[in-house]
PDB file of C-alpha atoms in Angstrom:
ATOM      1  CA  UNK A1385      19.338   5.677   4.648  1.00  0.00           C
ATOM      2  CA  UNK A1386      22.913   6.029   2.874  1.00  0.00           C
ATOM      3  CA  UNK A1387      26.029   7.307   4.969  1.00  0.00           C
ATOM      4  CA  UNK A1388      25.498  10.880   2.908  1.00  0.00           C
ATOM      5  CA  UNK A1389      21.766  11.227   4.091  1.00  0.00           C
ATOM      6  CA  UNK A1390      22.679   9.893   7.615  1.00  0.00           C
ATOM      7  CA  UNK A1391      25.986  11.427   8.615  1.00  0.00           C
ATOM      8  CA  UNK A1392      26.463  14.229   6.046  1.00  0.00           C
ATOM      9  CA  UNK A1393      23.141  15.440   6.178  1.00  0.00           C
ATOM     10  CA  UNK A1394      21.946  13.967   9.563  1.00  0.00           C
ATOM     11  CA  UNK A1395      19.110  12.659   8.145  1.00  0.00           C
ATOM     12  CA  UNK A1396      17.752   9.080   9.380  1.00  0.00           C
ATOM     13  CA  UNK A1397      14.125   8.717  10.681  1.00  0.00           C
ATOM     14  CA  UNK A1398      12.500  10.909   7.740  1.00  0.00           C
ATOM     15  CA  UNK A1399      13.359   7.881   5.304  1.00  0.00           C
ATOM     16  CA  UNK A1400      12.002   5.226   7.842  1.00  0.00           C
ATOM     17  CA  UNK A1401       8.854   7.560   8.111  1.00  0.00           C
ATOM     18  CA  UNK A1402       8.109   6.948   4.791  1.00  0.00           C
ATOM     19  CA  UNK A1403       8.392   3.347   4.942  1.00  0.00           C
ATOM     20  CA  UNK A1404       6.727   2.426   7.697  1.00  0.00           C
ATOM     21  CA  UNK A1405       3.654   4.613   6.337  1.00  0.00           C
ATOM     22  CA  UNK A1406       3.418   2.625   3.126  1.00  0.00           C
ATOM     23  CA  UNK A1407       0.239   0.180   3.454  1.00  0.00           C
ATOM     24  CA  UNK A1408       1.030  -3.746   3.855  1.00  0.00           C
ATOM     25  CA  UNK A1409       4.617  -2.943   4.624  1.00  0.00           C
ATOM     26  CA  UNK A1410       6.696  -4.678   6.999  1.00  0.00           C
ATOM     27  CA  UNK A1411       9.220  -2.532   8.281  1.00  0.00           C
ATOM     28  CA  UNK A1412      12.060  -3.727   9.602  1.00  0.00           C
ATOM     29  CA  UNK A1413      15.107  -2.406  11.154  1.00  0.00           C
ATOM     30  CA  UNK A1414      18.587  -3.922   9.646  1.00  0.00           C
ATOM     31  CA  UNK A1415      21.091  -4.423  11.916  1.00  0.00           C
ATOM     32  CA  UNK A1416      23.701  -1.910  11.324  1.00  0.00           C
ATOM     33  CA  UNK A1417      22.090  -0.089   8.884  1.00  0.00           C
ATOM     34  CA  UNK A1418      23.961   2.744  10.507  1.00  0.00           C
ATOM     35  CA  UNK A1419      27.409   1.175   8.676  1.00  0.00           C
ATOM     36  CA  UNK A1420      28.403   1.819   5.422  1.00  0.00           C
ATOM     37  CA  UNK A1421      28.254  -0.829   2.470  1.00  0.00           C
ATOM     38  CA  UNK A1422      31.412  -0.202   1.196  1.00  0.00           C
ATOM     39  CA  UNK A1423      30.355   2.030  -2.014  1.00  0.00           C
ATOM     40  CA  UNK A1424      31.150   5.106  -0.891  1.00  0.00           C
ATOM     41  CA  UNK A1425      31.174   7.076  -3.565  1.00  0.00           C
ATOM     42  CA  UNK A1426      34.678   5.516  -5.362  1.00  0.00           C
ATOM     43  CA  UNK A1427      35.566   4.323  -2.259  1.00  0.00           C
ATOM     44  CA  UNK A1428      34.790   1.070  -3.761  1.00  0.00           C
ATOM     45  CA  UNK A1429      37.150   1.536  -6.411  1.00  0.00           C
ATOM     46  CA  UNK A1430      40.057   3.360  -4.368  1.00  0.00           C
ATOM     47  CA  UNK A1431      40.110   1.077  -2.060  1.00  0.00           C
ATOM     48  CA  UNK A1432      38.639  -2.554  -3.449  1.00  0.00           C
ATOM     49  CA  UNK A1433      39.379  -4.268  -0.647  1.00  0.00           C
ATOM     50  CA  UNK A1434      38.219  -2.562   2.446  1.00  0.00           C
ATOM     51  CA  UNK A1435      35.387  -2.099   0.201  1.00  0.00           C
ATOM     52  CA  UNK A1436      34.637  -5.412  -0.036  1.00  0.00           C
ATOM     53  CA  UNK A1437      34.889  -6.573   3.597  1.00  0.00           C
ATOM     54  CA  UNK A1438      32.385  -3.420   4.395  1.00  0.00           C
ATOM     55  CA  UNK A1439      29.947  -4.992   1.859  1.00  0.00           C
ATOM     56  CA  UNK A1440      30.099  -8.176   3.024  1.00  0.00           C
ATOM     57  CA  UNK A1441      29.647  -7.340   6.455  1.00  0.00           C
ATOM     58  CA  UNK A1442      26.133  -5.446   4.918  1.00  0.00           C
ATOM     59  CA  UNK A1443      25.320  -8.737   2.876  1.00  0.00           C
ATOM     60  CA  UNK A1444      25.647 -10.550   6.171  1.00  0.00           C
ATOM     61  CA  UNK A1445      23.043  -8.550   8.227  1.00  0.00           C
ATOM     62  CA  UNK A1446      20.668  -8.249   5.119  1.00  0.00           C
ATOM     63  CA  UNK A1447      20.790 -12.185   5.074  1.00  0.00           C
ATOM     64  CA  UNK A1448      20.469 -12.260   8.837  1.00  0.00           C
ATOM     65  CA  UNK A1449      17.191 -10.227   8.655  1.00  0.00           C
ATOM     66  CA  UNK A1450      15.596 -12.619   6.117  1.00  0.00           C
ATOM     67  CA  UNK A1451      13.629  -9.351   4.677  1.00  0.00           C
ATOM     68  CA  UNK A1452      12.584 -10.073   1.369  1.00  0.00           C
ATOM     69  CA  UNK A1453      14.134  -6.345   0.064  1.00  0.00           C
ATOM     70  CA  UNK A1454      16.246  -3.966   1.250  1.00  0.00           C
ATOM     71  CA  UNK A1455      15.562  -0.015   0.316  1.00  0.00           C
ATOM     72  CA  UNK A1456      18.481   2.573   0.136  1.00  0.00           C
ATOM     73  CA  UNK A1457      17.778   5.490  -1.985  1.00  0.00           C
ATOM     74  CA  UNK A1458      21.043   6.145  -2.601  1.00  0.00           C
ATOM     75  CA  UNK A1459      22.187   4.816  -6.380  1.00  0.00           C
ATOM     76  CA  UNK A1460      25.684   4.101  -5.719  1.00  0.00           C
ATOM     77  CA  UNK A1461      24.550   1.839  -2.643  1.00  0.00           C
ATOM     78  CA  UNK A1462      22.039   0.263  -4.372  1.00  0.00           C
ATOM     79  CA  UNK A1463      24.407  -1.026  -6.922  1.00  0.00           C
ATOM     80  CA  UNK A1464      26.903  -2.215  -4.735  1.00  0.00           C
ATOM     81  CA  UNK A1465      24.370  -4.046  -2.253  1.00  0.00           C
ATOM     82  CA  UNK A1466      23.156  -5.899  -5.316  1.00  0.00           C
ATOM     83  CA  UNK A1467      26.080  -6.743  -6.548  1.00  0.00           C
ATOM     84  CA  UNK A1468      27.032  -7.870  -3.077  1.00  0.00           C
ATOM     85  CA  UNK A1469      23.748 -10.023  -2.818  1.00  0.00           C
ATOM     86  CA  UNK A1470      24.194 -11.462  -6.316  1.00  0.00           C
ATOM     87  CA  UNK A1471      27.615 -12.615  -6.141  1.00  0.00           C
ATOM     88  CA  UNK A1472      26.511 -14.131  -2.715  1.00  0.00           C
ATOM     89  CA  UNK A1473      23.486 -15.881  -4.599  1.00  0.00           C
ATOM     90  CA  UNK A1474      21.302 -14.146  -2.273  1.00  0.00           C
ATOM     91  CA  UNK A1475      17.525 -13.847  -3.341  1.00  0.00           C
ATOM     92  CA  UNK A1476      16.615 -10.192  -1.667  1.00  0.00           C
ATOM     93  CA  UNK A1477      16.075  -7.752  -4.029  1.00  0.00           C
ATOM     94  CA  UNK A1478      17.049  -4.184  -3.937  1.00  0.00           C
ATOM     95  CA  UNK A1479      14.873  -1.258  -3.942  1.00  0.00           C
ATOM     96  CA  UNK A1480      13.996   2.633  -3.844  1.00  0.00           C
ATOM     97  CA  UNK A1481      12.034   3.976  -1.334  1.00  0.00           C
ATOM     98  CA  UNK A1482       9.911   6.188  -4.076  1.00  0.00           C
ATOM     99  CA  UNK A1483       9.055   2.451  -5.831  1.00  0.00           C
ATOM    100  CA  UNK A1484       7.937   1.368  -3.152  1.00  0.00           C
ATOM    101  CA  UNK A1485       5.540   4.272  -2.445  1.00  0.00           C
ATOM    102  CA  UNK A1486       4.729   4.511  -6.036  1.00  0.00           C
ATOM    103  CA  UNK A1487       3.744   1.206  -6.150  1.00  0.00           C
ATOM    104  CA  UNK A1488       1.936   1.693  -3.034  1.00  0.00           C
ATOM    105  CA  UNK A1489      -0.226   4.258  -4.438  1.00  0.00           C
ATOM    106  CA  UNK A1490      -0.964   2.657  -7.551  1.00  0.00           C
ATOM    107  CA  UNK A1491      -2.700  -0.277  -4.946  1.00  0.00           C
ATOM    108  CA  UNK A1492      -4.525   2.102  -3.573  1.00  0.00           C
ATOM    109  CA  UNK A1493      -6.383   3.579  -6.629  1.00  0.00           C
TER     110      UNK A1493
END
């Protein structure tokens, strides 16, 4: 889940629900998915910097986890995570929850 959805809205095992429920998926837990990626909103263009060392500390657990994608369905995170996993020639590939279930229920039929 996104900082919004998790601290704004206090929202954090409905998402993870959802995943774990899709068929053939292997959920698992990133290690501080809790922290934010750096996007925040314009936060990542207020405040480059900061924003950069909170992405890379993201990039580092993604590429710690070895998971194959990550899934935020927030847009402004996803862009900034892939950016952050491009530009560190990382080979995980972003997602959306709702792909991922769409796609699961297109397997199924």
């Amino acid at each position: 889940e996104s900082c919004h959805l998790r601290h704004g809205q206090g929202i954090a095992e409905a998402p993870r629900q959802i995943l774990r429920s899709i068929p053939n998926l292997d959920f698992v837990e990133l290690s501080g998915s809790a922290e934010c990626c750096g996007s925040a909103g314009i936060y990542n263009l207020l405040q480059p910097e900061e924003s950069r060392v909170q992405l890379q500390k993201k990039i580092d657990h993604i590429a710690a986890s070895k998971a194959d994608t990550v899934v935020t369905s927030n847009p402004g995170c996803h862009l900034q995570i892939a950016n952050g996993l491009s530009c560190a020639d990382q080979t995980t590939s972003v997602s959306q929850p709702i792909v991922l279930l769409a796609a699961a229920y297109r397997e199924s039929q």
